[in-house]
């Protein structure tokens, strides 16, 4: 395995949100520059706008899968179904290995955040969060999936 997981981990530690950390890691494969990948994925962090819903790292997985295997023709139901099957399979694997794909559950929160304001990235912030490791996990999961599924 290459170092996609390590790159995503470092991306998160450098200040990218969880979704961006994964998306930026795969920017080259998606034909995007890092800035574009970061901008397009920016709103999905914190479980979508810090709502603590779908884990941002898994949203990064969906972002990459959609970019690589997605469809643009709304009548292309076969490709839509194939994409959804890919997403569902990786969601099942993510859940199996991590317990959930829901941000607040992964963080041990009882309810969504009351504020849209991101927390300061301090040593204490990183100690209480599984996010860097989940970024690593998501990028490694994607890397393995892409390698095993080279064609659409």
C-alpha positions as a Python dict, from the first residue, in 0.01 Angstrom:
ca = {
    (1, 'X'): (0, 0, 0),
    (2, 'X'): (127, 349, -74),
    (3, 'X'): (103, 638, 167),
    (4, 'X'): (-246, 773, 91),
    (5, 'X'): (-354, 712, 449),
    (6, 'X'): (-53, 894, 585),
    (7, 'X'): (-116, 1185, 348),
    (8, 'X'): (-479, 1215, 460),
    (9, 'X'): (-369, 1200, 824),
    (10, 'X'): (-116, 1479, 767),
    (11, 'X'): (-368, 1681, 567),
    (12, 'X'): (-605, 1678, 864),
    (13, 'X'): (-329, 1775, 1105),
    (14, 'X'): (-233, 2064, 874),
    (15, 'X'): (-581, 2216, 918),
    (16, 'X'): (-799, 2067, 646),
    (17, 'X'): (-1132, 1936, 769),
    (18, 'X'): (-1195, 1561, 758),
    (19, 'X'): (-1357, 1555, 414),
    (20, 'X'): (-1097, 1786, 264),
    (21, 'X'): (-816, 1574, 409),
    (22, 'X'): (-941, 1274, 211),
    (23, 'X'): (-1041, 1464, -105),
    (24, 'X'): (-712, 1654, -130),
    (25, 'X'): (-524, 1325, -95),
    (26, 'X'): (-690, 1202, -417),
    (27, 'X'): (-696, 1534, -605),
    (28, 'X'): (-448, 1422, -870),
    (29, 'X'): (-641, 1101, -944),
    (30, 'X'): (-958, 1310, -978),
    (31, 'X'): (-795, 1553, -1221),
    (32, 'X'): (-826, 1838, -971),
    (33, 'X'): (-574, 2070, -816),
    (34, 'X'): (-560, 2064, -437),
    (35, 'X'): (-733, 2401, -402),
    (36, 'X'): (-1032, 2291, -611),
    (37, 'X'): (-1063, 1959, -429),
    (38, 'X'): (-1046, 2143, -96),
    (39, 'X'): (-1307, 2400, -198),
    (40, 'X'): (-1553, 2147, -344),
    (41, 'X'): (-1535, 1928, -34),
    (42, 'X'): (-1517, 2203, 227),
    (43, 'X'): (-1882, 2200, 340),
    (44, 'X'): (-1889, 1830, 423),
    (45, 'X'): (-1653, 1854, 721),
    (46, 'X'): (-1775, 1805, 1076),
    (47, 'X'): (-2049, 1571, 962),
    (48, 'X'): (-2170, 1827, 705),
    (49, 'X'): (-2131, 2181, 826),
    (50, 'X'): (-2058, 2065, 1180),
    (51, 'X'): (-2403, 1908, 1209),
    (52, 'X'): (-2231, 1585, 1316),
    (53, 'X'): (-2427, 1372, 1069),
    (54, 'X'): (-2240, 1154, 813),
    (55, 'X'): (-1872, 1138, 909),
    (56, 'X'): (-1668, 1377, 699),
    (57, 'X'): (-1411, 1112, 623),
    (58, 'X'): (-1684, 893, 476),
    (59, 'X'): (-1818, 1196, 286),
    (60, 'X'): (-1467, 1218, 143),
    (61, 'X'): (-1498, 857, 32),
    (62, 'X'): (-1828, 939, -142),
    (63, 'X'): (-1673, 1250, -301),
    (64, 'X'): (-1387, 1047, -448),
    (65, 'X'): (-1610, 759, -559),
    (66, 'X'): (-1851, 1003, -725),
    (67, 'X'): (-1567, 1173, -906),
    (68, 'X'): (-1425, 845, -1033),
    (69, 'X'): (-1735, 634, -1091),
    (70, 'X'): (-2022, 882, -1099),
    (71, 'X'): (-2266, 977, -1371),
    (72, 'X'): (-2382, 1302, -1527),
    (73, 'X'): (-2679, 1181, -1732),
    (74, 'X'): (-2984, 1177, -1502),
    (75, 'X'): (-3130, 892, -1710),
    (76, 'X'): (-2825, 670, -1659),
    (77, 'X'): (-2986, 455, -1392),
    (78, 'X'): (-2742, 167, -1445),
    (79, 'X'): (-2439, 379, -1352),
    (80, 'X'): (-2635, 541, -1068),
    (81, 'X'): (-2714, 197, -928),
    (82, 'X'): (-2351, 86, -964),
    (83, 'X'): (-2227, 398, -783),
    (84, 'X'): (-2478, 353, -502),
    (85, 'X'): (-2374, -12, -467),
    (86, 'X'): (-2010, 94, -434),
    (87, 'X'): (-2101, 354, -170),
    (88, 'X'): (-2316, 109, 24),
    (89, 'X'): (-2042, -157, 19),
    (90, 'X'): (-1781, 85, 151),
    (91, 'X'): (-2026, 221, 409),
    (92, 'X'): (-2079, -134, 536),
    (93, 'X'): (-1702, -187, 560),
    (94, 'X'): (-1654, 152, 731),
    (95, 'X'): (-1929, 67, 984),
    (96, 'X'): (-1790, -280, 1044),
    (97, 'X'): (-1442, -148, 1117),
    (98, 'X'): (-1535, 175, 1303),
    (99, 'X'): (-1880, 114, 1449),
    (100, 'X'): (-2065, 386, 1258),
    (101, 'X'): (-2056, 631, 969),
    (102, 'X'): (-2221, 900, 1184),
    (103, 'X'): (-1987, 1173, 1307),
    (104, 'X'): (-2147, 1233, 1647),
    (105, 'X'): (-2150, 859, 1721),
    (106, 'X'): (-1783, 830, 1631),
    (107, 'X'): (-1710, 1130, 1855),
    (108, 'X'): (-1926, 998, 2140),
    (109, 'X'): (-2164, 1294, 2132),
    (110, 'X'): (-2528, 1268, 2240),
    (111, 'X'): (-2655, 1540, 2007),
    (112, 'X'): (-2539, 1765, 1724),
    (113, 'X'): (-2321, 2066, 1796),
    (114, 'X'): (-2495, 2389, 1890),
    (115, 'X'): (-2249, 2601, 1695),
    (116, 'X'): (-2113, 2617, 1343),
    (117, 'X'): (-1788, 2762, 1476),
    (118, 'X'): (-1500, 2517, 1439),
    (119, 'X'): (-1297, 2441, 1749),
    (120, 'X'): (-937, 2557, 1769),
    (121, 'X'): (-691, 2289, 1663),
    (122, 'X'): (-505, 2242, 1989),
    (123, 'X'): (-327, 1937, 2133),
    (124, 'X'): (-639, 1876, 2346),
    (125, 'X'): (-857, 1886, 2035),
    (126, 'X'): (-651, 1611, 1871),
    (127, 'X'): (-642, 1399, 2189),
    (128, 'X'): (-1022, 1373, 2206),
    (129, 'X'): (-1082, 1307, 1837),
    (130, 'X'): (-1048, 993, 1624),
    (131, 'X'): (-1057, 1214, 1313),
    (132, 'X'): (-692, 1193, 1202),
    (133, 'X'): (-701, 813, 1224),
    (134, 'X'): (-1037, 803, 1045),
    (135, 'X'): (-885, 1016, 767),
    (136, 'X'): (-606, 760, 739),
    (137, 'X'): (-854, 473, 743),
    (138, 'X'): (-1079, 631, 476),
    (139, 'X'): (-790, 706, 241),
    (140, 'X'): (-651, 354, 278),
    (141, 'X'): (-997, 207, 220),
    (142, 'X'): (-1034, 414, -97),
    (143, 'X'): (-687, 334, -220),
    (144, 'X'): (-748, -38, -183),
    (145, 'X'): (-1092, -15, -344),
    (146, 'X'): (-964, 184, -643),
    (147, 'X'): (-675, -56, -695),
    (148, 'X'): (-911, -356, -690),
    (149, 'X'): (-1171, -185, -914),
    (150, 'X'): (-968, -14, -1186),
    (151, 'X'): (-1258, -8, -1433),
    (152, 'X'): (-1599, 146, -1388),
}
